[in-house]
Coordinates of C-alpha atoms and ligand atoms in Angstrom, one line a residue:
C1 CA -0.4 20.0 9.3
G2 CA -2.3 19.9 12.5
T3 CA -5.3 21.3 14.2
A4 CA -5.6 24.3 11.8
S5 CA -6.5 21.9 9.0
L6 CA -9.3 20.4 11.0
A7 CA -11.5 23.4 10.2
L8 CA -11.6 22.0 6.7
A9 CA -13.1 18.7 7.7
Q10 CA -16.1 17.9 5.6
D11 CA -19.4 16.2 6.8
R12 CA -20.3 15.2 3.2
A13 CA -18.4 14.5 0.0
P14 CA -18.6 17.2 -2.7
D15 CA -21.4 15.3 -4.5
G16 CA -23.5 15.3 -1.3
R17 CA -23.0 11.7 -0.3
Q18 CA -22.0 10.7 3.3
Y19 CA -18.9 9.0 4.3
L20 CA -19.2 5.4 5.2
S21 CA -16.7 5.8 8.1
Q22 CA -14.8 8.6 9.8
P23 CA -11.0 9.3 10.0
L24 CA -9.2 7.3 12.6
V25 CA -7.0 10.3 13.5
K26 CA -7.4 14.0 12.9
S27 CA -4.2 15.4 14.4
I28 CA -2.0 14.3 11.5
Y29 CA -2.7 13.4 7.9
T30 CA -2.3 9.7 7.2
A31 CA -2.6 7.3 4.2
D32 CA -1.7 3.9 2.8
P33 CA -2.6 2.1 6.1
S34 CA -0.9 -1.3 6.7
A35 CA -2.6 -2.8 9.8
H36 CA -1.4 -5.7 11.9
V37 CA -2.3 -7.3 15.2
F38 CA 0.8 -7.6 17.3
D39 CA 0.5 -9.0 20.9
G40 CA -3.3 -8.4 20.9
K41 CA -3.2 -4.8 19.9
I42 CA -3.9 -3.2 16.5
Y43 CA -1.0 -1.3 14.9
V44 CA -1.4 0.8 11.7
Y45 CA 1.7 1.7 9.7
P46 CA 0.5 4.6 7.4
S47 CA 2.2 7.1 5.2
H48 CA 2.4 10.4 7.1
D49 CA 1.1 13.0 4.6
V50 CA 2.5 16.6 4.8
P51 CA 1.4 19.9 3.1
T52 CA 3.4 21.0 0.1
E53 CA 3.1 23.6 -2.6
T54 CA 4.1 21.1 -5.2
P55 CA 1.2 20.7 -7.6
D56 CA -0.4 17.3 -8.4
D57 CA 1.3 15.4 -11.2
D58 CA 1.4 11.9 -12.6
L59 CA 4.7 11.2 -10.9
G60 CA 3.1 11.8 -7.5
N61 CA 5.5 14.7 -6.6
Q62 CA 2.8 16.1 -4.3
Y63 CA 3.3 13.1 -2.0
A64 CA 6.3 14.6 -0.2
M65 CA 6.3 12.6 3.0
H66 CA 9.5 12.4 5.0
D67 CA 8.7 10.3 8.0
Y68 CA 6.5 7.6 9.6
R69 CA 4.4 7.6 12.7
V70 CA 2.6 4.5 14.0
L71 CA -1.0 4.3 15.1
R72 CA -2.1 2.0 17.9
M73 CA -5.5 0.9 19.3
D74 CA -6.6 -1.8 21.7
K75 CA -9.4 -2.9 19.3
I76 CA -11.5 -1.5 16.5
G77 CA -13.4 1.5 17.7
A78 CA -11.1 2.2 20.6
P79 CA -9.2 5.5 21.0
V80 CA -6.2 5.7 18.7
T81 CA -2.7 6.6 19.9
V82 CA -0.5 8.4 17.5
G83 CA 3.2 7.5 18.1
P84 CA 6.2 9.8 17.8
V85 CA 8.4 9.8 14.7
A86 CA 9.3 6.2 14.1
L87 CA 11.7 6.8 11.2
D88 CA 12.7 10.0 9.3
V89 CA 14.2 10.0 5.8
K90 CA 17.3 11.8 7.3
Q91 CA 18.0 8.6 9.2
V92 CA 18.1 6.5 6.1
P93 CA 21.6 6.6 4.5
W94 CA 20.5 5.7 1.0
A95 CA 17.2 7.7 0.7
S96 CA 16.6 11.2 -0.5
Q97 CA 12.9 11.9 -0.3
Q98 CA 9.3 10.6 -0.4
M99 CA 8.7 8.0 2.3
W100 CA 5.7 6.4 0.7
A101 CA 3.5 3.5 1.7
P102 CA 5.1 1.3 4.3
D103 CA 4.4 -2.1 5.9
A104 CA 5.6 -3.9 9.0
A105 CA 6.2 -7.5 10.3
Y106 CA 7.2 -9.2 13.5
K107 CA 9.5 -12.1 14.1
N108 CA 11.3 -13.4 17.2
G109 CA 11.2 -10.2 19.3
T110 CA 12.0 -7.8 16.4
Y111 CA 9.6 -5.6 14.5
Y112 CA 10.5 -4.9 10.8
L113 CA 9.4 -1.7 9.0
Y114 CA 9.5 -2.0 5.2
F115 CA 9.4 1.3 3.3
P116 CA 9.9 2.8 -0.2
A117 CA 11.8 6.0 -0.8
R118 CA 13.7 7.6 -3.7
D119 CA 17.4 7.0 -3.6
K120 CA 20.1 9.6 -4.3
T121 CA 20.5 9.0 -8.0
K122 CA 18.9 11.3 -10.6
D123 CA 16.7 10.2 -13.5
K124 CA 15.6 12.2 -16.6
N125 CA 13.2 14.1 -14.3
G126 CA 16.0 14.9 -11.8
L127 CA 14.5 12.4 -9.3
G128 CA 15.9 9.4 -7.5
K129 CA 14.7 5.9 -8.2
F130 CA 12.3 4.3 -5.8
M131 CA 13.8 1.4 -3.8
V132 CA 12.5 -0.6 -0.8
G133 CA 14.3 -0.4 2.5
V134 CA 14.0 -2.2 5.9
A135 CA 14.4 -0.9 9.4
T136 CA 14.1 -2.7 12.8
S137 CA 13.0 -2.0 16.3
K138 CA 12.3 -3.8 19.5
S139 CA 9.0 -1.9 19.8
P140 CA 6.1 -1.9 17.3
M141 CA 5.9 1.9 17.7
G142 CA 9.6 2.4 16.8
P143 CA 11.9 4.2 16.7
F144 CA 13.2 2.0 13.8
K145 CA 16.9 1.8 12.7
A146 CA 17.3 1.6 8.9
D147 CA 19.7 -0.8 7.2
P148 CA 22.4 1.2 5.3
K149 CA 21.3 0.0 1.9
P150 CA 17.9 -0.9 0.3
I151 CA 16.9 -4.5 0.1
A152 CA 18.9 -6.1 -2.7
G153 CA 16.7 -7.4 -5.5
A154 CA 13.6 -5.4 -4.4
F155 CA 12.7 -2.2 -6.2
S156 CA 9.9 0.3 -7.0
M157 CA 7.5 0.9 -4.1
D158 CA 4.6 -0.2 -1.9
P159 CA 6.2 -3.1 0.0
A160 CA 3.7 -5.5 1.8
V161 CA 4.8 -8.5 3.8
F162 CA 2.6 -11.6 4.1
T163 CA 3.5 -14.4 6.5
D164 CA 1.8 -17.7 5.5
T165 CA 0.5 -20.3 8.0
D166 CA 3.7 -22.3 7.5
G167 CA 5.8 -19.4 8.8
K168 CA 7.3 -18.4 5.5
S169 CA 7.2 -14.7 4.7
Y170 CA 6.8 -13.0 1.3
L171 CA 7.5 -9.5 0.2
Y172 CA 5.2 -8.0 -2.4
F173 CA 6.1 -4.7 -4.0
G174 CA 5.8 -2.5 -7.1
G175 CA 3.7 0.3 -8.5
I176 CA 3.5 1.9 -12.0
W177 CA 3.7 5.6 -13.0
G178 CA 5.4 7.4 -10.2
G179 CA 6.4 4.1 -8.6
Q180 CA 8.5 3.4 -11.7
L181 CA 7.8 -0.3 -12.0
Q182 CA 7.6 0.1 -15.8
R183 CA 11.3 1.1 -15.8
W184 CA 12.3 -2.3 -14.5
K185 CA 10.7 -4.3 -17.3
D186 CA 14.1 -5.7 -18.4
G187 CA 15.2 -6.5 -14.8
K188 CA 17.4 -3.4 -14.6
F189 CA 16.4 0.2 -14.0
D190 CA 16.1 2.5 -17.1
P191 CA 16.5 6.1 -15.8
S192 CA 15.1 7.4 -19.1
G193 CA 12.2 5.0 -19.3
S194 CA 8.4 5.7 -19.3
D195 CA 6.8 7.9 -16.7
T196 CA 3.5 5.9 -16.9
D197 CA 3.3 2.3 -18.1
L198 CA 4.6 0.1 -21.0
G199 CA 2.4 2.0 -23.5
K200 CA 1.2 -1.3 -24.9
D201 CA -2.5 -1.6 -24.1
D202 CA -2.9 -4.9 -26.0
Q203 CA -0.1 -6.6 -24.1
P204 CA -0.2 -8.2 -20.7
A205 CA -0.1 -5.6 -18.0
L206 CA 2.8 -5.0 -15.7
T207 CA 2.4 -7.0 -12.5
G208 CA 3.3 -6.6 -8.9
K209 CA 6.3 -8.6 -7.7
V210 CA 6.6 -11.2 -5.0
A211 CA 9.6 -12.8 -3.4
R212 CA 10.1 -15.0 -0.4
L213 CA 12.0 -13.4 2.4
N214 CA 14.9 -15.1 4.1
A215 CA 14.7 -16.0 7.8
D216 CA 16.4 -12.7 8.6
M217 CA 13.3 -10.9 7.2
K218 CA 15.7 -8.4 5.6
S219 CA 16.8 -10.1 2.4
L220 CA 15.1 -11.8 -0.5
A221 CA 15.5 -15.6 -0.8
E222 CA 14.9 -15.5 -4.6
T223 CA 14.6 -13.4 -7.7
P224 CA 11.1 -11.7 -7.6
H225 CA 8.3 -13.4 -9.4
D226 CA 5.5 -11.7 -11.3
A227 CA 2.2 -11.8 -9.4
V228 CA 0.2 -12.5 -12.6
I229 CA -3.5 -11.6 -12.6
L230 CA -5.6 -13.7 -15.1
D231 CA -8.9 -12.6 -16.4
E232 CA -12.1 -14.8 -16.4
A233 CA -10.8 -16.5 -19.6
G234 CA -7.5 -17.4 -18.0
K235 CA -5.5 -14.8 -20.0
P236 CA -3.3 -12.2 -18.4
V237 CA -5.1 -9.0 -17.8
L238 CA -4.0 -6.5 -20.5
G239 CA -2.3 -3.1 -19.9
G240 CA -5.2 -1.3 -21.5
D241 CA -7.7 -2.7 -19.0
H242 CA -7.4 0.0 -16.4
D243 CA -10.4 -1.2 -14.4
K244 CA -8.7 -4.6 -13.8
R245 CA -4.9 -4.2 -14.1
F246 CA -2.5 -3.8 -11.3
F247 CA -1.3 -0.3 -10.6
E248 CA 0.1 -0.3 -7.0
A249 CA -0.7 -1.2 -3.3
S250 CA -0.3 -5.0 -3.2
W251 CA -1.8 -6.6 -0.1
M252 CA -2.1 -10.4 0.5
F253 CA -4.2 -12.3 2.9
K254 CA -5.3 -15.9 3.3
R255 CA -8.8 -17.0 4.2
G256 CA -10.3 -20.5 4.0
G257 CA -7.1 -21.8 2.4
Q258 CA -7.5 -19.3 -0.5
Y259 CA -4.9 -16.6 -1.2
Y260 CA -6.4 -13.2 -1.8
Y261 CA -4.1 -10.8 -3.8
T262 CA -5.5 -7.3 -3.5
Y263 CA -4.3 -4.1 -5.2
S264 CA -5.2 -0.7 -6.5
T265 CA -6.1 0.2 -10.1
G266 CA -4.6 3.7 -9.7
D267 CA -6.1 5.9 -12.3
T268 CA -9.5 4.1 -12.2
H269 CA -9.5 4.3 -8.4
F270 CA -10.7 0.8 -7.5
L271 CA -9.4 -1.7 -5.0
N272 CA -9.5 -5.1 -6.7
Y273 CA -8.9 -8.7 -5.7
A274 CA -7.8 -11.8 -7.4
T275 CA -7.5 -15.3 -5.8
G276 CA -5.1 -18.1 -6.1
T277 CA -3.9 -21.3 -4.5
N278 CA -0.5 -20.1 -3.3
P279 CA 1.3 -16.8 -2.5
Y280 CA 2.9 -16.5 -5.9
G281 CA -0.2 -16.9 -8.1
P282 CA -1.3 -16.8 -10.8
F283 CA -4.3 -15.1 -9.4
T284 CA -7.7 -15.0 -11.0
Y285 CA -9.4 -11.7 -11.1
R286 CA -12.6 -11.6 -9.0
G287 CA -13.7 -8.0 -8.9
H288 CA -13.7 -4.6 -7.1
F289 CA -14.1 -4.7 -3.3
L290 CA -13.9 -0.9 -2.7
L291 CA -15.4 1.6 -5.1
P292 CA -13.6 4.9 -5.5
V293 CA -13.0 7.0 -2.5
Q294 CA -12.8 10.8 -2.4
G295 CA -9.3 11.6 -3.6
W296 CA -7.0 10.2 -6.3
T297 CA -5.2 7.4 -4.5
T298 CA -6.8 4.3 -2.9
H299 CA -4.6 2.0 -0.8
H300 CA -5.5 -0.4 1.9
S301 CA -4.9 -3.4 4.2
I302 CA -7.1 -6.2 5.4
I303 CA -6.8 -8.0 8.7
E304 CA -8.9 -10.4 10.8
T305 CA -9.4 -9.4 14.5
G306 CA -12.2 -9.9 17.0
G307 CA -13.8 -12.5 14.8
K308 CA -14.4 -10.1 11.9
W309 CA -12.5 -8.9 8.9
W310 CA -11.6 -5.2 8.5
L311 CA -10.6 -3.0 5.6
F312 CA -8.3 -0.1 6.4
Y313 CA -8.3 2.5 3.6
A314 CA -8.0 6.2 3.2
D315 CA -9.7 9.2 1.6
T316 CA -9.4 13.0 1.7
Q317 CA -12.3 13.8 3.9
L318 CA -10.4 16.1 6.2
S319 CA -8.6 18.2 3.6
G320 CA -10.3 17.8 0.2
K321 CA -6.7 17.6 -1.2
N322 CA -5.2 14.5 -2.9
H323 CA -2.0 14.6 -1.0
L324 CA -3.5 15.2 2.5
R325 CA -5.3 12.0 3.3
N326 CA -6.8 10.3 6.4
V327 CA -7.0 6.6 7.2
K328 CA -10.3 4.9 8.0
V329 CA -11.5 1.4 8.8
T330 CA -14.7 -0.5 7.9
E331 CA -15.8 -4.1 8.2
L332 CA -15.2 -6.3 5.2
N333 CA -17.8 -9.0 4.5
F334 CA -17.6 -12.2 2.5
N335 CA -20.2 -14.2 0.6
A336 CA -20.6 -17.9 1.3
D337 CA -18.5 -18.7 -1.8
G338 CA -15.6 -16.6 -0.5
T339 CA -16.2 -13.6 -2.8
I340 CA -15.9 -10.2 -1.1
K341 CA -19.0 -8.0 -0.8
T342 CA -18.2 -4.7 -2.6
I343 CA -18.0 -1.7 -0.3
D344 CA -19.1 1.8 -1.4
P345 CA -17.2 4.3 0.8
L346 CA -19.7 7.0 0.0
V347 CA -23.4 6.4 0.8
K348 CA -26.5 8.2 -0.3
Ligands
FUB1 O1 1.2 7.6 -0.7 C1 2.1 7.7 -1.8 C2 1.7 6.7 -2.8 O2 0.3 7.0 -3.2 C3 1.6 5.3 -2.3 O3 2.9 4.7 -2.2 C4 0.7 4.7 -3.3 O4 0.2 3.4 -3.0 C5 -0.4 5.8 -3.4 O5 -1.2 5.7 -2.3

């Protein structure tokens, strides 16, 4: 990818609507933006999308990313620096392919990059299983050095780290369909399991997972818990409720003493939120906060900086292709009761 693809940049979505915001960078394709403020600057840890001839499928084989590059800006709206390769799959001893949505954290002079990738085993589709790894660096831009093995006890994909006001950090992870969370339903990976979900629409949906991290930020302090999402009646959201149920892209933030568990609904293309009183949940479903973007996936992060809250998200404005995405940022606003004002990424 590169400048040649810029000729394809669109001013309007195919249905004629305008984009709410513009891509943060145009020199590379980026997605799944995990933003953080480190030492007064904003760093975004995105997936680095790459062209491929692999057609779109439900396993996400078209998302063939193999490395990470970090974005940096002094503040929202400032020029964005695109860092060099921060970690390549070839430098990860256990991984084979598909460096999907990462996240990062900082503690005591070290930066931690958390990332999913397929390992070197082969399932019924001839593909490795998604696991979650960790890599460290003394610089937020990398390069990062990967631990030789994935994080024990973590699995599937889309890691996101939340550090609470008491200093404890938690790793959220998981994603269904291509992320294979459904194959871990009995606590152990089933290489011949479902390619989508549990196939039980009238049963509680699969949930994202959450586990406290040890002080080393590289290992789990406990067996992962289910991040359960309850509906308005206090019942777990059902697998058949695709507008509400968890699919992938966990992100936690805290505001006004309330814990906001946010996630993507995947095949219905919403970003949803649910609130709770602690990092583990259960969380009560509150609604959509981002309506569907252009493109199949929708994946985000939320930070507070400069006295405002910001949503980092991605669409396919530059390429018009599901697997070649570009990250964006827009302000996130709250109502007086703590509910989030719904954002439409496409405006008339
Ligand atoms: O970018 C690859 C995968 O697509 C991510 O891990 C998911 O969250 C979805 O955005």
